[in-house]
Amino acid sequence: MTRLTFVALGALLSVTLALPRNVPAELAFAHKKRYEAPAAVDRAQAVIDVFRTSWDGYFQFAFPHDELHPVTNTFSDSRNAWGASAVDALTTALVMSQKDIVNQIIDYIPTIDYTKTSTEVSLFETTIRYLGGMISGYDFLTGPLADLADNKANVEALLKQSQNLANTLSYAFDTPSGVPYNGLTLSTRGVDGGPNGLATVGTLVLEWVRLADLSGNSTYASLVEKAESYLLAPSPASSEPWPGLVGMDIDPVTGAFLDARGGWVGGADSFYEYLIKMYVYDPERYSLYRDRWILAADSTIAHLTSHPVPRPDLTFVAAYNGRNLSLNSQHLACFDGGNFILGGQVLGEQKYIDYGLELVNGCHETYISTATKIGPEIFSWDPARVPSDQQALYNTSGFYVTNSDYNLRPEVIESYYYAYRATSDPKYQDWAWDAIVAINATTRVGSGYSNINNVNVEGGGGFGDFQESFWFAEVLKYAYLIQAPEAEWQVGKEGKNAWVFNTEAHPFKVKGA
Ligand SMILES: *[C@@H]1O[C@H](CO)[C@@H](O)[C@H](O)[C@H]1NC(C)=O
Ligand SMILES: *[C@@H]1O[C@H](CO)[C@@H](O)[C@H](O)[C@H]1NC(C)=O
Ligand SMILES: *[C@@H]1O[C@H](CO)[C@@H](O)[C@H](O)[C@H]1NC(C)=O
Ligand SMILES: *[C@@H]1O[C@H](CO)[C@@H](O)[C@H](O)[C@H]1NC(C)=O
């Protein structure tokens, strides 16, 4: 349906809400239900339309290169020229039931030669996007969405190609400690020499363990579990300034941390995310990971919680260096609300859900306070450093912008999704809808969607001409799923999950489901 229809339904809904107070509750509820349900369907379809527009631009001007440059209708290969946008888009096309696109992608995947590339490979990025996309596609197409594949051989190829890719990458773990190098030169089996980072080491375990379980080759699991063991028992002791919260850089020769800085920020972020997700994946094998998540979560609440001076009602999480706090956060870090909510649900601990909802509210504020209604890449709330031209923003909204880009990132909508799944409060569906409408209004350009330079000026301050692959994998998936009907792959409402999402939003079937 068109947007106009939605506006009309929205108008009806506000009429309903404005009914006199003496309308019986059941009647008001019936009205509300009748008009809200189609609105969610319309919203879900509108997100599918955005997905198809993005895919069409990519397919026409960039496929099978990694990404579309929508302004100039050209392409680039920032992820080793294996077709990153295609592989990353697969599972979103699946959950949206876009059968034609699903088959375009799975016809293509068997043709990728993962042993060849002319550019440096990031073990982390390759794992979360390519390996994650193919493994999740395999879980869907051998499971509840099997009907969407026209050719069964293409489905088997998803697992085969995952093994080919992992076998190609696995030499990265061949270090004295077992902590891998992240930067790989495949043609010479070269490595970047380190150090490696907390997120890049600690965000491999879900993908490689799932691959081990699907393929029966336990080597994939033992490689990543060995690497992760250094993150679960950090040394030296000074690299863990509070229990569970650790440093950022790790030496692959010794497995030791090289610093004590970090937080839930880029470079560290998805290490914490995966601690609880491994427990969701297999509670029997990964209870130690759960325990480490609980330590990190409790230390975060106790030591990193920060309320901006002019807006004490808002909660942000500070970054740290040792025990010194830095009052900065990022769009990337806004996944933290969702991760606390997930942890609270699976552990049955309301305090983590409540804290997560506070964080979601803080990140929402970074969206609704800007000219474009999109949140910035980096923001701060240090009262001693407010730039004079942002004093008004800081006074009213509790933060100022330190990097004004928007790079088509998902984390804020991702956390709205977890908030909605935990509370069933339609407010979060509205927030996600408002966000995607704002993103659509400002970043849609040429043949697709582009990163923008300044969320705090009307029109976004110019385009970077780059449509990221995670736009397909993450932004559009979360924006869709929060409006979509119940399905077994939706995050559980009661803390029971049949699927768990990797950090690129590719859902994996949990062990034993
Ligand atoms: C299992 O995976 C390892 C690591 O990639 C690889 O070296 C080995 O050949 C694989 N084994 C089989 C039987 O495929
Ligand atoms: C923390 O702050 C104190 C006081 O400003 C300073 O002496 C110390 O070097 C800082 N520590 C780190 C790790 O930056
Ligand atoms: C912001 O608040 C401070 C402290 O209350 C005040 O001195 C300043 O004039 C305010 N600035 C603006 C632009 O609102
Ligand atoms: C996105 O923008 C297009 C073009 O303006 C419009 O037709 C469509 O309804 C918009 N979709 C959303 C979700 O805002």
XYZ file of C-alpha atoms and ligand atoms in Angstrom:
569
model
C 0.000 0.000 0.000
C 1.072 3.548 -0.529
C 2.291 5.892 2.123
C -0.847 8.009 1.756
C -2.949 5.078 2.868
C -0.792 4.747 5.911
C -1.206 8.425 6.754
C -4.961 7.977 6.468
C -4.815 4.997 8.846
C -2.660 7.012 11.203
C -5.271 9.765 11.213
C -7.939 7.185 12.020
C -5.838 5.865 14.847
C -5.482 9.307 16.401
C -9.248 9.759 16.125
C -9.659 6.460 17.940
C -7.269 7.493 20.660
C -9.149 10.757 21.018
C -12.421 8.949 21.808
C -14.134 10.334 24.900
C -12.926 8.748 28.107
C -16.232 7.067 28.854
C -15.894 4.647 25.911
C -15.740 1.145 27.425
C -12.190 -0.177 27.528
C -12.983 -3.262 25.415
C -14.434 -1.083 22.673
C -11.496 1.302 22.648
C -9.178 -1.699 22.537
C -11.144 -3.223 19.643
C -10.813 0.006 17.681
C -7.168 0.252 18.460
C -6.545 -3.297 17.355
C -8.532 -2.953 14.169
C -6.600 0.098 13.015
C -3.171 -0.807 14.322
C -2.866 -4.263 12.817
C -3.172 -3.114 9.174
C -0.781 -0.265 9.912
C 1.913 -2.746 10.925
C 1.263 -4.723 7.750
C 1.566 -1.540 5.682
C 4.756 -0.575 7.449
C 6.257 -4.007 6.866
C 5.385 -3.749 3.166
C 6.881 -0.248 2.973
C 10.168 -1.636 4.339
C 10.053 -4.425 1.738
C 9.643 -1.693 -0.903
C 12.775 0.044 0.403
C 14.625 -3.279 0.291
C 13.561 -3.915 -3.313
C 14.556 -0.392 -4.408
C 17.996 -0.905 -2.831
C 18.378 -4.344 -4.381
C 17.286 -3.209 -7.840
C 19.871 -0.404 -7.839
C 22.573 -2.766 -6.652
C 21.610 -5.495 -9.120
C 21.506 -3.127 -12.073
C 24.674 -1.138 -11.405
C 26.908 -3.134 -9.045
C 26.162 -6.881 -8.857
C 28.241 -9.014 -8.314
C 30.591 -6.401 -6.887
C 30.543 -5.677 -3.172
C 28.512 -2.492 -3.029
C 26.604 0.096 -4.999
C 27.565 3.770 -5.286
C 24.026 5.027 -5.745
C 24.765 8.644 -6.667
C 27.103 7.805 -9.542
C 25.614 4.383 -10.397
C 29.008 2.750 -10.004
C 30.352 0.111 -7.611
C 33.227 -0.815 -5.337
C 34.797 -3.925 -3.850
C 35.647 -3.021 -0.270
C 35.024 -6.606 0.937
C 37.296 -8.598 -1.372
C 35.028 -8.580 -4.448
C 33.019 -11.647 -3.441
C 29.659 -9.869 -3.741
C 29.219 -8.679 -0.152
C 25.860 -6.969 -0.689
C 24.409 -10.042 -2.353
C 25.519 -12.448 0.378
C 24.540 -9.998 3.127
C 21.085 -9.424 1.575
C 20.167 -13.122 1.402
C 18.648 -13.582 4.848
C 16.665 -10.340 4.672
C 15.232 -11.431 1.318
C 14.383 -14.737 3.051
C 12.533 -13.331 6.045
C 10.702 -10.948 3.673
C 9.795 -13.904 1.363
C 11.256 -12.191 -1.718
C 11.641 -15.438 -3.650
C 13.008 -13.927 -6.872
C 15.829 -12.162 -5.010
C 16.555 -15.221 -2.863
C 17.124 -17.263 -6.007
C 19.225 -14.585 -7.723
C 21.504 -14.716 -4.687
C 21.704 -18.472 -4.195
C 22.303 -18.988 -7.921
C 25.301 -16.687 -7.555
C 26.892 -17.961 -4.306
C 28.195 -21.286 -5.721
C 30.232 -19.295 -8.279
C 32.276 -17.374 -5.665
C 35.941 -18.366 -5.396
C 36.770 -17.582 -1.783
C 40.383 -18.594 -2.216
C 41.120 -15.610 -4.461
C 41.140 -11.887 -3.817
C 43.567 -9.077 -4.552
C 42.919 -7.164 -1.337
C 43.522 -7.803 2.364
C 40.854 -9.953 4.038
C 39.438 -9.032 7.433
C 38.823 -12.284 9.319
C 36.123 -10.534 11.362
C 34.235 -8.791 8.544
C 34.397 -11.894 6.371
C 33.100 -14.046 9.197
C 30.151 -11.857 10.181
C 29.022 -10.956 6.631
C 29.904 -13.828 4.290
C 30.113 -16.793 6.643
C 27.210 -15.500 8.724
C 25.029 -14.846 5.672
C 25.641 -18.266 4.128
C 25.246 -20.267 7.359
C 22.013 -18.475 8.214
C 20.751 -18.926 4.649
C 21.479 -22.630 5.019
C 19.593 -22.806 8.340
C 16.547 -21.123 6.767
C 16.584 -23.054 3.487
C 17.011 -26.454 5.129
C 14.348 -25.433 7.657
C 11.266 -23.232 7.723
C 11.891 -21.406 4.424
C 12.892 -24.398 2.300
C 10.091 -23.610 -0.170
C 11.821 -20.412 -1.268
C 14.711 -22.201 -3.002
C 14.118 -23.269 -6.615
C 17.240 -25.425 -6.731
C 18.228 -27.667 -3.810
C 21.817 -27.906 -5.037
C 22.169 -24.184 -4.340
C 21.140 -24.817 -0.753
C 23.777 -27.510 -0.227
C 26.306 -25.142 -1.809
C 25.733 -22.663 1.030
C 27.231 -25.112 3.506
C 29.978 -26.224 1.128
C 30.972 -22.626 0.408
C 30.958 -21.855 4.125
C 33.441 -24.670 4.653
C 35.530 -23.541 1.677
C 35.686 -20.057 3.116
C 36.484 -21.173 6.675
C 39.157 -23.564 5.414
C 40.736 -20.689 3.502
C 40.693 -18.384 6.532
C 41.697 -20.889 9.194
C 45.461 -20.304 8.876
C 44.807 -16.977 10.687
C 44.632 -18.954 13.955
C 48.055 -20.487 13.411
C 49.786 -18.227 15.963
C 51.753 -19.059 19.103
C 48.719 -18.330 21.319
C 45.876 -19.339 19.024
C 44.540 -15.756 19.016
C 44.230 -15.081 15.279
C 45.539 -12.232 13.193
C 42.732 -10.241 11.613
C 44.348 -8.968 8.389
C 45.068 -11.748 5.897
C 46.756 -11.754 2.479
C 45.437 -14.954 0.947
C 47.795 -15.150 -2.045
C 50.845 -15.486 0.213
C 49.122 -16.784 3.352
C 50.354 -13.527 4.891
C 49.157 -11.868 8.112
C 49.124 -8.266 9.291
C 51.319 -8.991 12.334
C 48.798 -7.721 14.892
C 47.779 -6.624 17.402
C 44.221 -7.852 17.057
C 41.185 -6.281 18.753
C 38.616 -7.364 21.307
C 35.666 -7.285 18.890
C 37.560 -8.751 15.970
C 38.750 -11.726 18.064
C 35.571 -12.041 20.137
C 33.024 -11.991 17.298
C 33.927 -15.190 15.507
C 32.748 -17.807 17.941
C 29.051 -17.966 17.032
C 29.660 -18.359 13.296
C 32.487 -20.895 13.548
C 30.752 -22.973 16.225
C 27.545 -23.069 14.181
C 29.584 -24.166 11.181
C 31.214 -26.910 13.247
C 27.817 -28.139 14.414
C 26.333 -28.087 10.898
C 29.310 -29.664 9.136
C 30.477 -32.082 11.809
C 34.012 -30.649 11.617
C 34.784 -29.734 15.228
C 38.047 -28.009 14.272
C 36.094 -24.844 13.440
C 34.822 -24.722 17.022
C 38.114 -25.578 18.698
C 39.934 -22.780 16.834
C 37.568 -20.031 17.962
C 37.064 -21.408 21.468
C 40.815 -21.407 22.021
C 41.064 -17.787 20.832
C 38.119 -16.764 23.003
C 39.652 -18.408 26.090
C 42.123 -15.494 26.377
C 39.229 -13.018 26.418
C 37.372 -14.945 29.120
C 40.429 -15.064 31.413
C 42.203 -11.800 30.588
C 45.808 -11.160 31.462
C 47.439 -9.095 32.797
C 45.001 -8.364 35.649
C 45.298 -4.631 34.948
C 43.551 -5.163 31.596
C 40.295 -5.827 33.469
C 39.630 -2.509 35.279
C 36.281 -3.789 36.582
C 35.129 -7.417 36.658
C 34.163 -8.521 33.157
C 35.117 -5.232 31.446
C 38.385 -5.642 29.565
C 40.876 -3.882 27.299
C 40.875 -3.431 23.549
C 44.122 -4.653 21.945
C 45.440 -8.217 22.172
C 48.802 -9.643 21.149
C 48.362 -12.820 19.043
C 51.846 -13.993 20.058
C 51.117 -14.137 23.797
C 47.323 -13.806 23.999
C 47.821 -10.937 26.486
C 45.921 -7.662 26.462
C 47.974 -4.566 25.651
C 45.759 -1.936 27.278
C 42.797 -1.396 29.600
C 40.578 0.849 27.481
C 37.166 -0.051 26.168
C 33.437 0.042 26.705
C 30.461 -1.046 24.596
C 31.918 0.965 21.721
C 33.166 0.036 18.274
C 36.239 -2.199 18.521
C 34.964 -3.855 21.718
C 31.163 -4.004 21.272
C 30.244 -7.381 19.823
C 32.597 -9.307 22.157
C 30.080 -8.537 24.936
C 27.165 -9.134 22.564
C 28.356 -12.670 21.796
C 28.922 -13.682 25.437
C 25.185 -13.839 26.050
C 24.359 -14.970 22.516
C 26.592 -18.044 22.908
C 24.591 -18.912 26.007
C 21.399 -18.528 23.955
C 22.946 -20.730 21.260
C 23.878 -23.548 23.648
C 23.354 -23.028 27.399
C 25.129 -26.270 28.238
C 28.413 -25.529 26.530
C 28.527 -21.765 27.149
C 27.655 -21.112 30.790
C 31.096 -19.558 31.372
C 30.314 -17.045 28.613
C 27.052 -16.239 30.422
C 28.920 -15.703 33.681
C 31.346 -13.310 32.009
C 28.419 -11.394 30.446
C 26.799 -11.044 33.870
C 30.046 -9.655 35.319
C 30.383 -7.174 32.454
C 26.728 -6.149 32.678
C 26.855 -5.626 36.450
C 30.106 -3.633 36.183
C 28.591 -1.511 33.423
C 25.555 -0.670 35.524
C 27.698 0.063 38.569
C 30.592 1.961 36.967
C 29.826 3.167 33.431
C 26.291 4.507 33.869
C 26.205 8.223 33.170
C 23.437 10.837 33.148
C 24.020 14.088 31.245
C 23.927 17.121 33.559
C 21.079 18.979 31.800
C 19.073 15.772 31.211
C 19.428 13.563 34.296
C 16.502 11.489 32.998
C 18.696 10.091 30.189
C 21.151 7.208 30.593
C 24.275 6.756 28.491
C 27.162 4.313 28.933
C 30.609 5.906 29.204
C 33.783 4.531 27.650
C 36.879 4.002 29.812
C 40.641 3.944 29.920
C 41.619 2.103 33.054
C 39.155 3.415 35.608
C 38.946 6.860 33.955
C 35.657 7.475 32.186
C 35.220 9.232 28.893
C 31.760 10.727 28.320
C 31.386 9.672 24.694
C 29.305 7.124 22.896
C 28.448 6.118 19.346
C 25.730 4.921 17.053
C 27.611 1.594 17.017
C 27.265 1.340 20.805
C 23.486 1.721 20.669
C 23.143 -2.050 20.240
C 23.831 -2.203 24.000
C 20.215 -1.547 25.005
C 19.058 -4.497 22.919
C 21.782 -6.732 24.292
C 20.895 -5.925 27.919
C 17.249 -6.647 27.113
C 18.122 -9.988 25.509
C 20.288 -10.899 28.507
C 17.562 -9.914 30.937
C 15.026 -12.014 29.090
C 17.061 -15.183 28.784
C 18.314 -14.939 32.378
C 14.928 -13.927 33.783
C 16.462 -10.770 35.315
C 14.201 -7.737 35.068
C 17.005 -5.360 36.164
C 18.847 -5.907 32.875
C 15.659 -5.382 30.856
C 14.920 -2.142 32.719
C 18.468 -0.907 32.238
C 18.387 -1.860 28.546
C 15.149 0.078 28.066
C 16.808 3.146 29.605
C 19.668 2.837 27.128
C 17.182 2.464 24.261
C 15.551 5.685 25.407
C 18.900 7.501 25.427
C 19.687 6.413 21.867
C 16.171 7.409 20.786
C 16.945 10.904 22.069
C 19.947 11.102 19.709
C 17.563 10.463 16.807
C 14.659 12.756 17.651
C 16.900 15.720 18.522
C 18.566 16.238 15.127
C 17.398 18.116 12.032
C 17.059 14.879 10.016
C 15.671 12.797 12.932
C 18.627 10.429 12.451
C 21.234 9.971 15.172
C 24.928 10.843 14.750
C 27.915 8.515 14.405
C 29.544 9.794 17.639
C 28.130 11.932 20.455
C 29.353 13.235 23.802
C 27.960 14.731 26.997
C 31.076 16.043 28.775
C 29.951 19.331 30.370
C 33.489 20.744 30.175
C 33.749 20.310 26.413
C 30.477 21.428 24.878
C 31.221 23.381 21.673
C 29.632 26.828 21.910
C 27.534 26.299 18.789
C 26.020 23.136 20.336
C 25.209 24.518 23.768
C 21.507 24.730 22.931
C 21.384 21.127 21.687
C 23.221 19.963 24.802
C 20.957 21.949 27.124
C 17.777 20.490 25.668
C 18.850 17.001 24.551
C 21.722 16.115 26.881
C 24.354 15.420 24.197
C 26.351 17.131 21.466
C 27.530 15.729 18.150
C 31.220 14.854 17.757
C 30.892 13.079 14.395
C 27.817 13.952 12.365
C 27.879 11.134 9.762
C 25.186 8.545 9.334
C 26.599 5.433 7.693
C 23.360 3.464 7.212
C 23.926 1.808 10.581
C 21.342 -0.431 12.284
C 22.038 -0.357 16.032
C 19.319 2.025 17.172
C 16.568 0.217 15.259
C 18.075 -3.105 16.384
C 17.603 -2.108 20.017
C 14.043 -0.889 19.324
C 13.403 -4.381 17.995
C 14.588 -6.101 21.190
C 12.648 -3.552 23.270
C 9.493 -4.315 21.327
C 9.941 -8.077 21.574
C 10.400 -7.846 25.359
C 7.609 -5.389 26.146
C 5.131 -5.657 23.220
C 4.821 -1.870 23.620
C 3.808 -0.451 20.191
C 5.795 2.697 21.029
C 8.890 0.867 19.831
C 7.246 -0.053 16.527
C 6.440 3.641 16.127
C 10.026 4.638 16.908
C 11.383 2.161 14.356
C 8.906 3.397 11.780
C 9.803 7.048 12.442
C 13.480 6.132 12.055
C 13.074 4.325 8.744
C 10.856 7.114 7.376
C 13.557 9.654 8.330
C 16.353 7.508 6.905
C 14.356 6.970 3.709
C 13.646 10.686 3.385
C 17.282 11.782 3.746
C 19.492 8.951 2.455
C 17.492 7.879 -0.620
C 19.367 9.125 -3.672
C 19.941 8.037 -7.266
C 19.671 4.273 -7.607
C 19.616 3.458 -3.879
C 20.545 4.712 -0.415
C 23.727 6.477 0.646
C 25.607 7.397 3.781
C 25.315 11.110 4.588
C 27.660 13.705 6.078
C 25.576 15.596 8.589
C 22.509 14.342 10.422
C 22.032 17.765 11.937
C 21.263 19.774 8.797
C 18.164 19.411 6.636
C 18.935 17.104 3.723
C 21.889 15.487 5.475
C 24.742 17.733 4.282
C 25.787 15.711 1.238
C 26.180 12.072 0.274
C 29.150 9.743 0.661
C 27.868 7.685 -2.316
C 28.214 4.315 -0.577
C 25.440 1.794 0.063
C 26.811 -0.509 2.776
C 26.081 -4.232 2.662
C 24.772 -4.092 6.244
C 22.031 -1.769 5.047
C 20.524 -4.925 3.506
C 21.492 -7.350 6.252
C 20.644 -5.302 9.320
C 18.802 -1.994 8.954
C 16.102 -3.329 6.687
C 15.798 -6.639 8.520
C 15.228 -5.098 11.954
C 12.984 -2.349 10.516
C 10.922 -5.109 8.893
C 10.847 -7.706 11.687
C 9.584 -5.240 14.289
C 6.447 -4.729 12.160
C 6.218 -8.308 10.820
C 3.980 -11.180 11.940
C 5.113 -13.769 14.476
C 7.568 -16.343 13.126
C 9.831 -18.891 14.755
C 12.921 -16.778 13.944
C 11.601 -13.678 15.699
C 13.378 -12.987 19.006
C 11.414 -14.781 21.738
C 8.961 -12.761 23.767
C 9.470 -14.803 26.932
C 13.222 -15.331 26.765
C 12.912 -18.605 24.798
C 14.654 -18.387 21.452
C 14.696 -20.899 18.611
C 17.093 -18.642 16.680
C 19.876 -16.241 17.635
C 21.050 -13.338 15.467
C 24.728 -12.878 14.680
C 26.109 -9.345 14.907
C 25.268 -8.798 11.220
C 21.613 -9.780 11.942
C 21.870 -13.197 10.291
C 19.710 -15.559 12.397
C 21.110 -19.017 13.273
C 19.070 -21.899 14.566
C 20.059 -22.494 18.170
C 21.572 -25.819 19.097
C 18.915 -28.398 19.778
C 16.047 -26.280 18.364
C 38.087 -29.279 9.175
O 38.402 -27.892 9.271
C 39.805 -27.622 9.274
C 39.990 -26.130 9.533
O 39.556 -25.369 8.450
C 40.428 -28.089 7.978
O 41.819 -27.866 8.001
C 40.128 -29.569 7.773
O 40.589 -29.970 6.499
C 38.643 -29.834 7.876
N 38.411 -31.259 7.842
C 37.636 -31.835 6.925
C 37.482 -33.319 7.043
O 37.101 -31.194 6.037
C 43.487 8.467 34.718
O 43.446 9.802 35.189
C 44.506 10.110 36.069
C 44.250 11.509 36.645
O 43.971 12.417 35.610
C 45.834 10.006 35.326
O 46.891 10.281 36.189
C 45.955 8.592 34.771
O 47.129 8.511 33.980
C 44.768 8.228 33.933
N 44.844 6.828 33.550
C 44.743 6.434 32.292
C 44.846 4.973 32.051
O 44.563 7.221 31.373
C 22.799 26.353 28.388
O 22.730 26.211 29.784
C 23.715 26.929 30.496
C 23.648 26.506 31.958
O 22.331 26.549 32.396
C 23.488 28.414 30.288
O 24.493 29.151 30.946
C 23.562 28.706 28.786
O 23.230 30.086 28.550
C 22.623 27.829 28.021
N 22.891 28.028 26.597
C 21.979 27.947 25.655
C 22.405 28.293 24.254
O 20.838 27.574 25.870
C 10.514 6.228 0.804
O 10.558 7.285 -0.138
C 9.783 7.046 -1.298
C 10.065 8.188 -2.264
O 9.832 9.388 -1.656
C 8.328 6.923 -0.901
O 7.549 6.622 -2.047
C 8.173 5.781 0.118
O 6.839 5.723 0.583
C 9.105 6.022 1.308
N 9.066 4.879 2.235
C 9.135 5.037 3.553
C 9.168 3.798 4.385
O 9.177 6.127 4.094
